[in-house]
mmCIF file of C-alpha atoms and ligand atoms in Angstrom:
data_model
loop_
_atom_site.group_PDB
_atom_site.id
_atom_site.type_symbol
_atom_site.label_atom_id
_atom_site.label_comp_id
_atom_site.label_asym_id
_atom_site.label_seq_id
_atom_site.Cartn_x
_atom_site.Cartn_y
_atom_site.Cartn_z
ATOM 1 C CA MET A 12 123.925 110.738 85.978
ATOM 2 C CA ALA A 13 125.354 112.868 83.139
ATOM 3 C CA ALA A 14 122.542 115.326 82.510
ATOM 4 C CA LEU A 15 122.702 116.994 79.097
ATOM 5 C CA ALA A 16 124.519 114.375 77.041
ATOM 6 C CA HIS A 17 121.488 112.064 77.141
ATOM 7 C CA ALA A 18 119.334 114.778 75.568
ATOM 8 C CA GLY A 19 121.936 115.081 72.797
ATOM 9 C CA VAL A 20 121.715 111.366 72.086
ATOM 10 C CA ALA A 21 117.898 111.497 72.103
ATOM 11 C CA LEU A 22 117.814 114.424 69.646
ATOM 12 C CA ALA A 23 120.364 112.739 67.367
ATOM 13 C CA SER A 24 118.313 109.528 67.329
ATOM 14 C CA LYS A 25 115.549 111.408 65.473
ATOM 15 C CA ARG A 26 117.782 110.769 62.447
ATOM 16 C CA ILE A 27 117.209 106.991 62.647
ATOM 17 C CA ALA A 28 113.651 107.169 64.024
ATOM 18 C CA PRO A 29 112.027 110.140 62.224
ATOM 19 C CA LYS A 30 108.490 108.879 62.866
ATOM 20 C CA VAL A 31 108.863 108.741 66.643
ATOM 21 C CA PRO A 32 107.890 111.995 68.446
ATOM 22 C CA VAL A 33 110.925 113.676 69.968
ATOM 23 C CA TRP A 34 109.423 113.695 73.478
ATOM 24 C CA ILE A 35 109.282 109.897 73.401
ATOM 25 C CA LEU A 36 112.949 109.800 72.339
ATOM 26 C CA LEU A 37 113.807 112.161 75.213
ATOM 27 C CA ILE A 38 111.906 110.084 77.770
ATOM 28 C CA ALA A 39 113.618 106.919 76.500
ATOM 29 C CA ALA A 40 117.069 108.471 76.922
ATOM 30 C CA TYR A 41 116.204 109.308 80.556
ATOM 31 C CA VAL A 42 114.297 106.150 81.557
ATOM 32 C CA ILE A 43 117.185 105.038 83.771
ATOM 33 C CA ASP A 44 117.159 108.387 85.616
ATOM 34 C CA ILE A 45 113.355 108.220 85.890
ATOM 35 C CA VAL A 46 113.726 104.758 87.441
ATOM 36 C CA TRP A 47 116.334 106.237 89.777
ATOM 37 C CA GLY A 48 113.846 108.985 90.770
ATOM 38 C CA ILE A 49 111.204 106.392 91.642
ATOM 39 C CA PHE A 50 113.706 104.352 93.657
ATOM 40 C CA PHE A 51 114.954 107.527 95.324
ATOM 41 C CA PHE A 52 111.486 108.410 96.574
ATOM 42 C CA ALA A 53 111.000 104.803 97.631
ATOM 43 C CA GLY A 54 114.160 105.131 99.738
ATOM 44 C CA ILE A 55 116.026 102.415 97.817
ATOM 45 C CA GLU A 56 118.534 104.647 96.011
ATOM 46 C CA GLN A 57 120.374 107.835 96.969
ATOM 47 C CA LEU A 58 121.418 111.235 95.692
ATOM 48 C CA PRO A 59 125.008 111.279 94.480
ATOM 49 C CA ALA A 60 127.164 112.090 97.501
ATOM 50 C CA LEU A 61 130.325 114.190 97.484
ATOM 51 C CA ASP A 62 132.512 112.009 99.657
ATOM 52 C CA SER A 63 131.095 108.519 99.371
ATOM 53 C CA SER A 64 130.245 106.187 96.529
ATOM 54 C CA THR A 65 126.570 105.931 95.613
ATOM 55 C CA THR A 66 126.357 103.549 92.684
ATOM 56 C CA ASN A 67 122.550 103.150 92.700
ATOM 57 C CA PRO A 68 122.705 99.716 91.060
ATOM 58 C CA TRP A 69 118.930 99.195 90.856
ATOM 59 C CA SER A 70 118.693 101.943 88.249
ATOM 60 C CA HIS A 71 122.266 102.360 86.973
ATOM 61 C CA GLY A 72 123.870 98.917 87.351
ATOM 62 C CA LEU A 73 124.712 97.178 84.059
ATOM 63 C CA LEU A 74 122.444 94.215 84.712
ATOM 64 C CA MET A 75 119.426 96.344 85.636
ATOM 65 C CA ALA A 76 120.135 98.779 82.768
ATOM 66 C CA VAL A 77 119.866 95.830 80.368
ATOM 67 C CA ILE A 78 116.589 94.816 82.025
ATOM 68 C CA TRP A 79 115.124 98.362 81.896
ATOM 69 C CA SER A 80 116.135 98.579 78.214
ATOM 70 C CA LEU A 81 114.530 95.247 77.330
ATOM 71 C CA LEU A 82 111.418 96.164 79.301
ATOM 72 C CA SER A 83 111.129 99.545 77.554
ATOM 73 C CA GLY A 84 111.574 97.947 74.136
ATOM 74 C CA PHE A 85 108.933 95.368 75.032
ATOM 75 C CA LEU A 86 106.464 98.051 76.197
ATOM 76 C CA MET A 87 107.087 99.997 72.982
ATOM 77 C CA MET A 88 106.368 96.827 71.009
ATOM 78 C CA LEU A 89 103.007 96.503 72.791
ATOM 79 C CA VAL A 90 102.129 100.134 72.071
ATOM 80 C CA SER A 91 103.544 100.629 68.567
ATOM 81 C CA ARG A 92 103.485 97.072 67.153
ATOM 82 C CA ASP A 93 106.598 98.156 65.292
ATOM 83 C CA ARG A 94 109.740 96.095 65.769
ATOM 84 C CA TYR A 95 112.132 98.747 64.460
ATOM 85 C CA THR A 96 110.743 101.485 66.707
ATOM 86 C CA SER A 97 110.907 99.143 69.692
ATOM 87 C CA LEU A 98 114.533 98.303 68.925
ATOM 88 C CA VAL A 99 115.419 101.998 68.669
ATOM 89 C CA ILE A 100 113.683 102.747 71.978
ATOM 90 C CA GLY A 101 115.378 99.821 73.728
ATOM 91 C CA ALA A 102 118.761 100.941 72.363
ATOM 92 C CA LEU A 103 118.085 104.526 73.380
ATOM 93 C CA VAL A 104 117.263 103.469 76.942
ATOM 94 C CA PHE A 105 120.530 101.523 77.010
ATOM 95 C CA SER A 106 122.458 104.466 75.544
ATOM 96 C CA HIS A 107 121.972 106.104 78.955
ATOM 97 C CA TRP A 108 124.181 103.432 80.508
ATOM 98 C CA ILE A 109 126.793 103.775 77.737
ATOM 99 C CA ILE A 110 127.011 107.553 78.269
ATOM 100 C CA ASP A 111 127.161 107.071 82.036
ATOM 101 C CA PHE A 112 129.846 104.399 81.527
ATOM 102 C CA ILE A 113 131.930 106.909 79.554
ATOM 103 C CA SER A 114 131.351 109.705 82.083
ATOM 104 C CA HIS A 115 131.665 107.915 85.458
ATOM 105 C CA PRO A 116 133.426 108.078 87.802
ATOM 106 C CA MET A 117 132.534 111.792 87.707
ATOM 107 C CA THR A 118 135.153 112.710 90.270
ATOM 108 C CA ALA A 119 135.326 116.355 89.118
ATOM 109 C CA ALA A 120 131.795 116.784 90.501
ATOM 110 C CA PHE A 121 131.598 113.908 93.008
ATOM 111 C CA PRO A 122 135.050 112.978 94.371
ATOM 112 C CA GLY A 123 133.735 109.795 95.993
ATOM 113 C CA ASP A 124 132.258 108.408 92.776
ATOM 114 C CA THR A 125 133.541 104.912 91.976
ATOM 115 C CA GLY A 126 131.688 104.277 88.728
ATOM 116 C CA LEU A 127 128.774 102.055 87.750
ATOM 117 C CA SER A 128 128.020 98.657 89.271
ATOM 118 C CA LEU A 129 128.045 95.634 87.024
ATOM 119 C CA LEU A 130 125.438 93.884 89.181
ATOM 120 C CA PHE A 131 124.382 95.152 92.620
ATOM 121 C CA ASP A 132 125.976 96.589 95.769
ATOM 122 C CA GLY A 133 129.419 95.146 96.330
ATOM 123 C CA SER A 134 129.945 94.052 92.733
ATOM 124 C CA PRO A 135 132.817 95.505 90.675
ATOM 125 C CA THR A 136 132.312 99.041 89.353
ATOM 126 C CA VAL A 137 133.296 100.294 85.906
ATOM 127 C CA GLY A 138 133.601 103.530 83.965
ATOM 128 C CA LEU A 139 135.959 105.437 81.699
ATOM 129 C CA GLY A 140 135.845 108.594 83.842
ATOM 130 C CA LEU A 141 135.575 111.299 81.178
ATOM 131 C CA TRP A 142 133.828 113.482 83.791
ATOM 132 C CA SER A 143 136.822 113.254 86.103
ATOM 133 C CA THR A 144 137.953 116.649 84.781
ATOM 134 C CA GLN A 145 135.946 119.835 84.319
ATOM 135 C CA LEU A 146 137.108 119.949 80.695
ATOM 136 C CA GLY A 147 135.814 116.403 80.188
ATOM 137 C CA ILE A 148 132.455 117.398 81.662
ATOM 138 C CA ASN A 149 132.190 120.436 79.386
ATOM 139 C CA ILE A 150 133.138 118.570 76.228
ATOM 140 C CA GLY A 151 131.041 115.543 77.107
ATOM 141 C CA GLU A 152 127.899 117.363 78.230
ATOM 142 C CA TYR A 153 127.753 120.459 76.011
ATOM 143 C CA GLY A 154 129.553 118.858 73.062
ATOM 144 C CA THR A 155 127.153 115.938 72.900
ATOM 145 C CA LEU A 156 124.133 118.214 73.361
ATOM 146 C CA MET A 157 125.293 120.586 70.589
ATOM 147 C CA VAL A 158 125.970 117.753 68.138
ATOM 148 C CA GLY A 159 122.570 116.252 68.991
ATOM 149 C CA ILE A 160 120.787 119.570 68.383
ATOM 150 C CA LEU A 161 122.566 119.996 65.030
ATOM 151 C CA ILE A 162 121.657 116.484 63.868
ATOM 152 C CA TYR A 163 118.078 117.081 65.015
ATOM 153 C CA ILE A 164 117.786 120.373 63.070
ATOM 154 C CA PHE A 165 119.266 118.811 59.930
ATOM 155 C CA THR A 166 116.885 115.863 60.243
ATOM 156 C CA LEU A 167 113.819 118.127 60.558
ATOM 157 C CA GLN A 168 114.986 120.092 57.531
ATOM 158 C CA LYS A 169 115.449 116.920 55.512
ATOM 159 C CA LEU A 170 111.998 115.663 56.531
ATOM 160 C CA ARG A 171 110.447 118.984 55.470
ATOM 161 C CA GLU A 172 112.150 118.798 52.081
ATOM 162 C CA GLU A 173 111.001 115.220 51.587
ATOM 163 C CA LYS A 174 107.427 116.261 52.352
ATOM 164 C CA ARG A 175 107.642 119.102 49.865
ATOM 165 C CA SER A 176 108.968 116.881 47.067
ATOM 166 C CA VAL A 177 106.136 114.303 47.428
HETATM 167 ZN ZN1 ZN B 19 121.862 108.506 84.840
#
């Protein structure tokens, strides 16, 4: 799940994709959670539970994360006709899984968390567990968000200067 860190990654990615509107970067970084929301309302996936493991493999499993990333990149290709932008968007969608891989199991918030599925229910789960301590959560969430905001501000400044010098 990891809430704020994804926004940090999206803001930082403005540096490598200055032409893409920031709201598209933000949506891309949260596609996997948006998919989870749809599956949640469809009754296929669950809210994270305190005492049991809810891996939600249809949104957050490695295999499906790869598929959602490829699909997002492909959709971006249809819309933008720009291979680089599509690659960035696909990578950004997948960055969600990377961040979640670093953060899960988030046992400091959800003691029953076992990590992310590789495939579907019953398959092995993985994760580095940075969010297994409150300190890890704080550094991971707020640290990543702060760094992302800084990179974003510097990028906007640089873009403004470039415009002025043309
Ligand atoms: Zn997530």
